[in-house]
Amino acid sequence: MSEQPDPSTGSSAAAAGPRGRSRARLLLGLAAAVLALDLATKLVVVATLSDREPLRLLGGALYLTEARNTGAAFSFAEGATVVFSLIALAVVVVIVRSARRMYSTGWAVTLGLVLGGALGNLIDRVFRDPGFLEGGVVDFISVFDPYGRVFPIFNVADSAIVCGGVLGAILAFRGIEFDGSRSSDRPDAATD
């Protein structure tokens, strides 16, 4: 039985190959959603929590407070803001360039989370004080302590990056490739 051409594309399913459809729209859509949520929450925090005492929630398990981070995650290397800004810009470019070749739903979600988070924090570094590529990222979620003494203060973008990183590690450990195949399924995997 031969495969019939798909009337919507004019090609057969076999022409699409084992990869199926690109997941670029999923990747970019999720990145846009993460970015929008990150920017919206930061705008609300700056408008309502600046120069105020931290807001205590869940019996002190969670606090909302405004903090500015000029370093990397968890305020690491605060003097290297420009370097982290350039690294974030490189990450954004690499993910956007690879989006067209994304056929794995898991990797599309992973990279969508990382892209949205990287863009959210990069926008802060570009547009917030003290200046271009040196701006302080707005962090506002603190757990168990209002001033980040138990766990560093973070934001939506940081959460998305960490979740994307964990998901990426799981996918890599399971051997899932960007095209959706498993590395053990590749013909050259037996010779490696």
PDB file of C-alpha atoms in Angstrom:
ATOM      1  CA  MET A   1       0.000   0.000   0.000  1.00  0.00           C
ATOM      2  CA  SER A   2       1.591   3.286  -1.060  1.00  0.00           C
ATOM      3  CA  GLU A   3       1.325   6.505   0.866  1.00  0.00           C
ATOM      4  CA  GLN A   4      -0.959   9.149  -0.537  1.00  0.00           C
ATOM      5  CA  PRO A   5       0.224  12.756  -0.798  1.00  0.00           C
ATOM      6  CA  ASP A   6      -1.031  15.088   1.891  1.00  0.00           C
ATOM      7  CA  PRO A   7      -3.361  17.547   0.141  1.00  0.00           C
ATOM      8  CA  SER A   8      -2.403  20.391   2.469  1.00  0.00           C
ATOM      9  CA  THR A   9       1.314  20.170   1.719  1.00  0.00           C
ATOM     10  CA  GLY A  10       1.433  18.354  -1.601  1.00  0.00           C
ATOM     11  CA  SER A  11       3.867  15.784  -0.213  1.00  0.00           C
ATOM     12  CA  SER A  12       3.602  12.352   1.295  1.00  0.00           C
ATOM     13  CA  ALA A  13       4.109  11.646   4.974  1.00  0.00           C
ATOM     14  CA  ALA A  14       7.298   9.816   4.086  1.00  0.00           C
ATOM     15  CA  ALA A  15       8.767  13.012   2.659  1.00  0.00           C
ATOM     16  CA  ALA A  16       8.522  14.589   6.108  1.00  0.00           C
ATOM     17  CA  GLY A  17      10.971  11.975   7.358  1.00  0.00           C
ATOM     18  CA  PRO A  18      11.120  10.417  10.798  1.00  0.00           C
ATOM     19  CA  ARG A  19      11.227  13.781  12.485  1.00  0.00           C
ATOM     20  CA  GLY A  20       7.658  14.884  11.815  1.00  0.00           C
ATOM     21  CA  ARG A  21       6.745  18.546  12.085  1.00  0.00           C
ATOM     22  CA  SER A  22       8.997  21.251  13.421  1.00  0.00           C
ATOM     23  CA  ARG A  23       8.208  22.377  16.959  1.00  0.00           C
ATOM     24  CA  ALA A  24       9.509  25.914  16.364  1.00  0.00           C
ATOM     25  CA  ARG A  25       6.087  27.445  17.003  1.00  0.00           C
ATOM     26  CA  LEU A  26       5.819  25.659  20.344  1.00  0.00           C
ATOM     27  CA  LEU A  27       9.327  26.770  21.333  1.00  0.00           C
ATOM     28  CA  LEU A  28       8.763  30.407  20.340  1.00  0.00           C
ATOM     29  CA  GLY A  29       5.216  30.530  21.738  1.00  0.00           C
ATOM     30  CA  LEU A  30       6.314  29.199  25.123  1.00  0.00           C
ATOM     31  CA  ALA A  31       9.254  31.625  25.157  1.00  0.00           C
ATOM     32  CA  ALA A  32       6.860  34.505  24.431  1.00  0.00           C
ATOM     33  CA  ALA A  33       4.528  33.383  27.242  1.00  0.00           C
ATOM     34  CA  VAL A  34       7.389  33.115  29.757  1.00  0.00           C
ATOM     35  CA  LEU A  35       8.720  36.512  28.674  1.00  0.00           C
ATOM     36  CA  ALA A  36       5.293  38.153  28.972  1.00  0.00           C
ATOM     37  CA  LEU A  37       4.704  36.668  32.442  1.00  0.00           C
ATOM     38  CA  ASP A  38       8.193  37.672  33.582  1.00  0.00           C
ATOM     39  CA  LEU A  39       7.867  41.255  32.338  1.00  0.00           C
ATOM     40  CA  ALA A  40       4.354  41.649  33.764  1.00  0.00           C
ATOM     41  CA  THR A  41       5.351  40.397  37.214  1.00  0.00           C
ATOM     42  CA  LYS A  42       8.425  42.636  37.280  1.00  0.00           C
ATOM     43  CA  LEU A  43       6.346  45.683  36.318  1.00  0.00           C
ATOM     44  CA  VAL A  44       3.884  44.930  39.128  1.00  0.00           C
ATOM     45  CA  VAL A  45       6.696  44.378  41.639  1.00  0.00           C
ATOM     46  CA  VAL A  46       8.477  47.618  40.761  1.00  0.00           C
ATOM     47  CA  ALA A  47       5.179  49.549  40.881  1.00  0.00           C
ATOM     48  CA  THR A  48       3.939  48.086  44.175  1.00  0.00           C
ATOM     49  CA  LEU A  49       6.857  46.771  46.248  1.00  0.00           C
ATOM     50  CA  SER A  50       9.544  49.435  45.776  1.00  0.00           C
ATOM     51  CA  ASP A  51      10.515  50.982  49.093  1.00  0.00           C
ATOM     52  CA  ARG A  52       8.085  48.763  51.012  1.00  0.00           C
ATOM     53  CA  GLU A  53       8.460  46.019  53.543  1.00  0.00           C
ATOM     54  CA  PRO A  54       8.360  42.470  52.073  1.00  0.00           C
ATOM     55  CA  LEU A  55       4.899  40.970  51.686  1.00  0.00           C
ATOM     56  CA  ARG A  56       4.567  37.822  53.829  1.00  0.00           C
ATOM     57  CA  LEU A  57       2.554  34.950  52.312  1.00  0.00           C
ATOM     58  CA  LEU A  58       1.774  31.340  53.243  1.00  0.00           C
ATOM     59  CA  GLY A  59       2.667  31.838  56.885  1.00  0.00           C
ATOM     60  CA  GLY A  60       6.185  33.003  56.063  1.00  0.00           C
ATOM     61  CA  ALA A  61       7.016  30.240  53.608  1.00  0.00           C
ATOM     62  CA  LEU A  62       7.010  32.809  50.796  1.00  0.00           C
ATOM     63  CA  TYR A  63       7.805  36.512  50.688  1.00  0.00           C
ATOM     64  CA  LEU A  64       7.436  39.018  47.872  1.00  0.00           C
ATOM     65  CA  THR A  65      10.122  41.669  47.990  1.00  0.00           C
ATOM     66  CA  GLU A  66      11.972  43.787  45.462  1.00  0.00           C
ATOM     67  CA  ALA A  67      15.679  43.141  45.007  1.00  0.00           C
ATOM     68  CA  ARG A  68      18.092  44.021  42.190  1.00  0.00           C
ATOM     69  CA  ASN A  69      20.654  41.473  41.040  1.00  0.00           C
ATOM     70  CA  THR A  70      23.592  42.662  38.954  1.00  0.00           C
ATOM     71  CA  GLY A  71      25.281  39.258  38.997  1.00  0.00           C
ATOM     72  CA  ALA A  72      24.414  35.862  37.623  1.00  0.00           C
ATOM     73  CA  ALA A  73      21.940  33.496  39.218  1.00  0.00           C
ATOM     74  CA  PHE A  74      21.878  33.752  43.003  1.00  0.00           C
ATOM     75  CA  SER A  75      23.873  37.026  42.864  1.00  0.00           C
ATOM     76  CA  PHE A  76      27.023  35.148  41.850  1.00  0.00           C
ATOM     77  CA  ALA A  77      29.841  37.280  40.325  1.00  0.00           C
ATOM     78  CA  GLU A  78      28.134  40.643  40.615  1.00  0.00           C
ATOM     79  CA  GLY A  79      31.039  42.459  38.942  1.00  0.00           C
ATOM     80  CA  ALA A  80      30.643  40.515  35.690  1.00  0.00           C
ATOM     81  CA  THR A  81      27.239  41.814  34.579  1.00  0.00           C
ATOM     82  CA  VAL A  82      28.387  42.650  31.043  1.00  0.00           C
ATOM     83  CA  VAL A  83      29.834  39.153  30.601  1.00  0.00           C
ATOM     84  CA  PHE A  84      26.561  37.536  31.714  1.00  0.00           C
ATOM     85  CA  SER A  85      24.603  39.856  29.429  1.00  0.00           C
ATOM     86  CA  LEU A  86      26.709  38.797  26.446  1.00  0.00           C
ATOM     87  CA  ILE A  87      26.378  35.120  27.381  1.00  0.00           C
ATOM     88  CA  ALA A  88      22.584  35.524  27.605  1.00  0.00           C
ATOM     89  CA  LEU A  89      22.577  37.214  24.194  1.00  0.00           C
ATOM     90  CA  ALA A  90      24.586  34.324  22.722  1.00  0.00           C
ATOM     91  CA  VAL A  91      22.169  31.787  24.250  1.00  0.00           C
ATOM     92  CA  VAL A  92      19.213  33.638  22.728  1.00  0.00           C
ATOM     93  CA  VAL A  93      20.822  33.691  19.264  1.00  0.00           C
ATOM     94  CA  VAL A  94      21.734  29.985  19.362  1.00  0.00           C
ATOM     95  CA  ILE A  95      18.250  28.914  20.483  1.00  0.00           C
ATOM     96  CA  VAL A  96      16.466  31.078  17.898  1.00  0.00           C
ATOM     97  CA  ARG A  97      18.744  29.800  15.125  1.00  0.00           C
ATOM     98  CA  SER A  98      18.141  26.170  16.115  1.00  0.00           C
ATOM     99  CA  ALA A  99      14.355  26.568  16.449  1.00  0.00           C
ATOM    100  CA  ARG A 100      13.661  25.579  12.828  1.00  0.00           C
ATOM    101  CA  ARG A 101      15.402  22.236  13.344  1.00  0.00           C
ATOM    102  CA  MET A 102      13.453  21.424  16.512  1.00  0.00           C
ATOM    103  CA  TYR A 103      11.291  18.303  16.100  1.00  0.00           C
ATOM    104  CA  SER A 104      11.179  17.085  19.703  1.00  0.00           C
ATOM    105  CA  THR A 105       8.328  18.418  21.830  1.00  0.00           C
ATOM    106  CA  GLY A 106      10.391  17.930  24.999  1.00  0.00           C
ATOM    107  CA  TRP A 107      13.342  19.896  23.652  1.00  0.00           C
ATOM    108  CA  ALA A 108      11.007  22.599  22.305  1.00  0.00           C
ATOM    109  CA  VAL A 109       9.554  23.042  25.807  1.00  0.00           C
ATOM    110  CA  THR A 110      13.032  22.982  27.350  1.00  0.00           C
ATOM    111  CA  LEU A 111      14.481  25.586  25.027  1.00  0.00           C
ATOM    112  CA  GLY A 112      11.295  27.676  25.105  1.00  0.00           C
ATOM    113  CA  LEU A 113      11.607  27.974  28.885  1.00  0.00           C
ATOM    114  CA  VAL A 114      15.305  28.845  28.677  1.00  0.00           C
ATOM    115  CA  LEU A 115      14.783  31.332  25.829  1.00  0.00           C
ATOM    116  CA  GLY A 116      11.922  33.135  27.587  1.00  0.00           C
ATOM    117  CA  GLY A 117      13.868  33.326  30.835  1.00  0.00           C
ATOM    118  CA  ALA A 118      17.078  34.476  29.182  1.00  0.00           C
ATOM    119  CA  LEU A 119      15.211  37.213  27.298  1.00  0.00           C
ATOM    120  CA  GLY A 120      13.412  38.361  30.443  1.00  0.00           C
ATOM    121  CA  ASN A 121      16.620  38.824  32.400  1.00  0.00           C
ATOM    122  CA  LEU A 122      18.479  40.222  29.379  1.00  0.00           C
ATOM    123  CA  ILE A 123      15.841  42.949  28.971  1.00  0.00           C
ATOM    124  CA  ASP A 124      16.463  43.978  32.581  1.00  0.00           C
ATOM    125  CA  ARG A 125      20.219  44.066  31.995  1.00  0.00           C
ATOM    126  CA  VAL A 126      19.791  46.230  28.895  1.00  0.00           C
ATOM    127  CA  PHE A 127      17.155  48.697  30.087  1.00  0.00           C
ATOM    128  CA  ARG A 128      17.440  49.018  33.874  1.00  0.00           C
ATOM    129  CA  ASP A 129      19.878  51.098  35.940  1.00  0.00           C
ATOM    130  CA  PRO A 130      22.823  51.481  36.165  1.00  0.00           C
ATOM    131  CA  GLY A 131      23.086  51.215  32.370  1.00  0.00           C
ATOM    132  CA  PHE A 132      23.286  49.265  29.116  1.00  0.00           C
ATOM    133  CA  LEU A 133      24.228  45.588  29.686  1.00  0.00           C
ATOM    134  CA  GLU A 134      24.838  46.367  33.376  1.00  0.00           C
ATOM    135  CA  GLY A 135      21.263  46.733  34.623  1.00  0.00           C
ATOM    136  CA  GLY A 136      20.059  45.041  37.764  1.00  0.00           C
ATOM    137  CA  VAL A 137      17.629  42.177  37.224  1.00  0.00           C
ATOM    138  CA  VAL A 138      14.441  42.545  39.277  1.00  0.00           C
ATOM    139  CA  ASP A 139      14.107  39.590  41.650  1.00  0.00           C
ATOM    140  CA  PHE A 140      11.155  39.312  44.012  1.00  0.00           C
ATOM    141  CA  ILE A 141      10.389  35.762  45.192  1.00  0.00           C
ATOM    142  CA  SER A 142      12.006  34.781  48.476  1.00  0.00           C
ATOM    143  CA  VAL A 143      11.361  31.555  50.361  1.00  0.00           C
ATOM    144  CA  PHE A 144      11.392  31.200  54.163  1.00  0.00           C
ATOM    145  CA  ASP A 145      13.046  34.595  54.687  1.00  0.00           C
ATOM    146  CA  PRO A 146      12.162  38.051  53.369  1.00  0.00           C
ATOM    147  CA  TYR A 147      15.769  38.950  52.523  1.00  0.00           C
ATOM    148  CA  GLY A 148      17.070  35.835  50.780  1.00  0.00           C
ATOM    149  CA  ARG A 149      19.105  34.472  53.679  1.00  0.00           C
ATOM    150  CA  VAL A 150      17.703  30.931  53.353  1.00  0.00           C
ATOM    151  CA  PHE A 151      17.538  30.727  49.555  1.00  0.00           C
ATOM    152  CA  PRO A 152      18.479  33.455  47.053  1.00  0.00           C
ATOM    153  CA  ILE A 153      15.704  35.750  45.822  1.00  0.00           C
ATOM    154  CA  PHE A 154      14.588  34.907  42.271  1.00  0.00           C
ATOM    155  CA  ASN A 155      12.020  35.760  39.583  1.00  0.00           C
ATOM    156  CA  VAL A 156       9.852  34.082  36.916  1.00  0.00           C
ATOM    157  CA  ALA A 157      12.695  34.133  34.363  1.00  0.00           C
ATOM    158  CA  ASP A 158      15.058  32.391  36.791  1.00  0.00           C
ATOM    159  CA  SER A 159      12.413  29.749  37.503  1.00  0.00           C
ATOM    160  CA  ALA A 160      11.899  29.110  33.785  1.00  0.00           C
ATOM    161  CA  ILE A 161      15.641  28.789  33.162  1.00  0.00           C
ATOM    162  CA  VAL A 162      16.074  26.329  36.043  1.00  0.00           C
ATOM    163  CA  CYS A 163      13.038  24.250  34.986  1.00  0.00           C
ATOM    164  CA  GLY A 164      14.295  24.225  31.397  1.00  0.00           C
ATOM    165  CA  GLY A 165      17.747  23.179  32.555  1.00  0.00           C
ATOM    166  CA  VAL A 166      16.394  20.305  34.640  1.00  0.00           C
ATOM    167  CA  LEU A 167      14.154  19.137  31.788  1.00  0.00           C
ATOM    168  CA  GLY A 168      17.082  19.384  29.351  1.00  0.00           C
ATOM    169  CA  ALA A 169      19.255  17.263  31.638  1.00  0.00           C
ATOM    170  CA  ILE A 170      16.505  14.624  31.841  1.00  0.00           C
ATOM    171  CA  LEU A 171      16.097  14.572  28.047  1.00  0.00           C
ATOM    172  CA  ALA A 172      19.849  14.329  27.518  1.00  0.00           C
ATOM    173  CA  PHE A 173      20.131  11.540  30.114  1.00  0.00           C
ATOM    174  CA  ARG A 174      17.354   9.644  28.327  1.00  0.00           C
ATOM    175  CA  GLY A 175      19.187  10.121  25.009  1.00  0.00           C
ATOM    176  CA  ILE A 176      16.452  12.131  23.309  1.00  0.00           C
ATOM    177  CA  GLU A 177      17.750  14.171  20.379  1.00  0.00           C
ATOM    178  CA  PHE A 178      16.412  17.469  18.982  1.00  0.00           C
ATOM    179  CA  ASP A 179      14.752  15.530  16.153  1.00  0.00           C
ATOM    180  CA  GLY A 180      12.806  13.423  18.669  1.00  0.00           C
ATOM    181  CA  SER A 181      14.779  10.232  18.116  1.00  0.00           C
ATOM    182  CA  ARG A 182      16.770   8.475  20.807  1.00  0.00           C
ATOM    183  CA  SER A 183      20.531   8.404  20.509  1.00  0.00           C
ATOM    184  CA  SER A 184      20.389   4.601  20.905  1.00  0.00           C
ATOM    185  CA  ASP A 185      18.142   4.439  17.793  1.00  0.00           C
ATOM    186  CA  ARG A 186      20.708   6.132  15.541  1.00  0.00           C
ATOM    187  CA  PRO A 187      22.498   3.763  13.150  1.00  0.00           C
ATOM    188  CA  ASP A 188      25.901   5.162  14.147  1.00  0.00           C
ATOM    189  CA  ALA A 189      25.200   4.662  17.883  1.00  0.00           C
ATOM    190  CA  ALA A 190      26.237   1.010  17.661  1.00  0.00           C
ATOM    191  CA  THR A 191      29.660   1.983  16.331  1.00  0.00           C
ATOM    192  CA  ASP A 192      30.337   4.711  18.928  1.00  0.00           C
TER     193      ASP A 192
END
